[in-house]
C-alpha angles and dihedrals in degrees: 000000000000120000089254092050089049090050092049091047091052090049092053091047091049091050088054093047090050091052096249095115130037117239090248093053092044091052090049093052093045090050089057086059091050096256114146123225091251092051090045092053090052090049092052090052092049093049091048090053091049090053094057110105120233113262092250096041122101115249112238128193117257091206110117123237101247131186138194089224120103115267113271115279098015094107090074099033120145126204127265131226127203114250137178135196138172110278129190093271103023142310116340124207130209146157112249123206109188118204115203110242089002118213090205143320136270128203108211116207115198134225123256091282094071131232102339134155093275092057089049088052089057091051092052091050090059091048089051091060094046106272119112109227134207115197105197123211107224090191091064091112089056093051097275134288092280089066091070114076089183111063089203090061090051088053091050091050091051088054090061095057116102117241093238090056091052092050093047091051092046091052088051088051090053089051093050090048091052090051090054096046102034119192092013129114120250139217136188128216126186136178130211104323086009089055089056090048089051088059090048091050089054090047089054090062098244102191100197100065122100095177139015132196114194110186114205092326122162117245119251117245109276094348119212115189097171091111092062099076107173107026121125108210125206111178130184132209136174117238090222094048096088094161092066103019090060087070092059094095090055095057092039091058092046093049091049091048090051091049094234124158105249148158125191114202123197108196110217118238090006126125135201115306092017092153096057106095091191093060135082093245097054111140112194094195094052093042092052092048092048093048090052092050093046090054092050091049092049092051091050101042108021106032 
């Protein structure tokens, strides 16, 4: 099992432990990753053990802070259009949200469900505040996310893609974004798996990024960000998302060693995927705070 497949498997198991997936559905999704029933049962047990609070730790509610208000940024959202361009290994697909008189550009890197409507909604929010956004489809080589009627199958297919292929396609996405917003500074934002890929893009030494926003993304193994010279990094974690938030010290040390401007924000009482307003862990308070900080960071470091 690749590191990405292991990460996805742990996420599925955690969703089951948290009551967001039935055992039957969790087993089905894990089977698509090649995880046997026996291995899945052991994974459930391990995730259950990890979720137990320490005896001296306060118990916090896992219920998200929800709101009837629209998700942050949607009031100014602009539409997207499908685009394609020649990538390193074939045609790449994306959703393009064009901001008039753009102040800069943002590469949006999706979760492990592929390029879906929620990811498009993030792109249009950036366009609405003046930053043209390109939401890349990392399943382009498999025909695109829309080809998969079952989102779990899309997730399984993403788990089969090699890290170097992801990075090459992301770099191509940065290049296409630069072509569409010439002479402007660029940023990248990623969520969940995409947050982890944002860290990998930084570790690859991508030279065209002025800012990066990894949301609850797992740290790469032994990260080295010294090749990314001028990137200002603002990362977000959920205090209840111990599986990913526990890797925060690793990236903090690597960022400090590389001498990069950075801030790592742990949102209190927020869990994994707190920014996704279509999910069960959406936290309106944390999402609104993160959106405000992202805008401030963009103004300061992108334009």
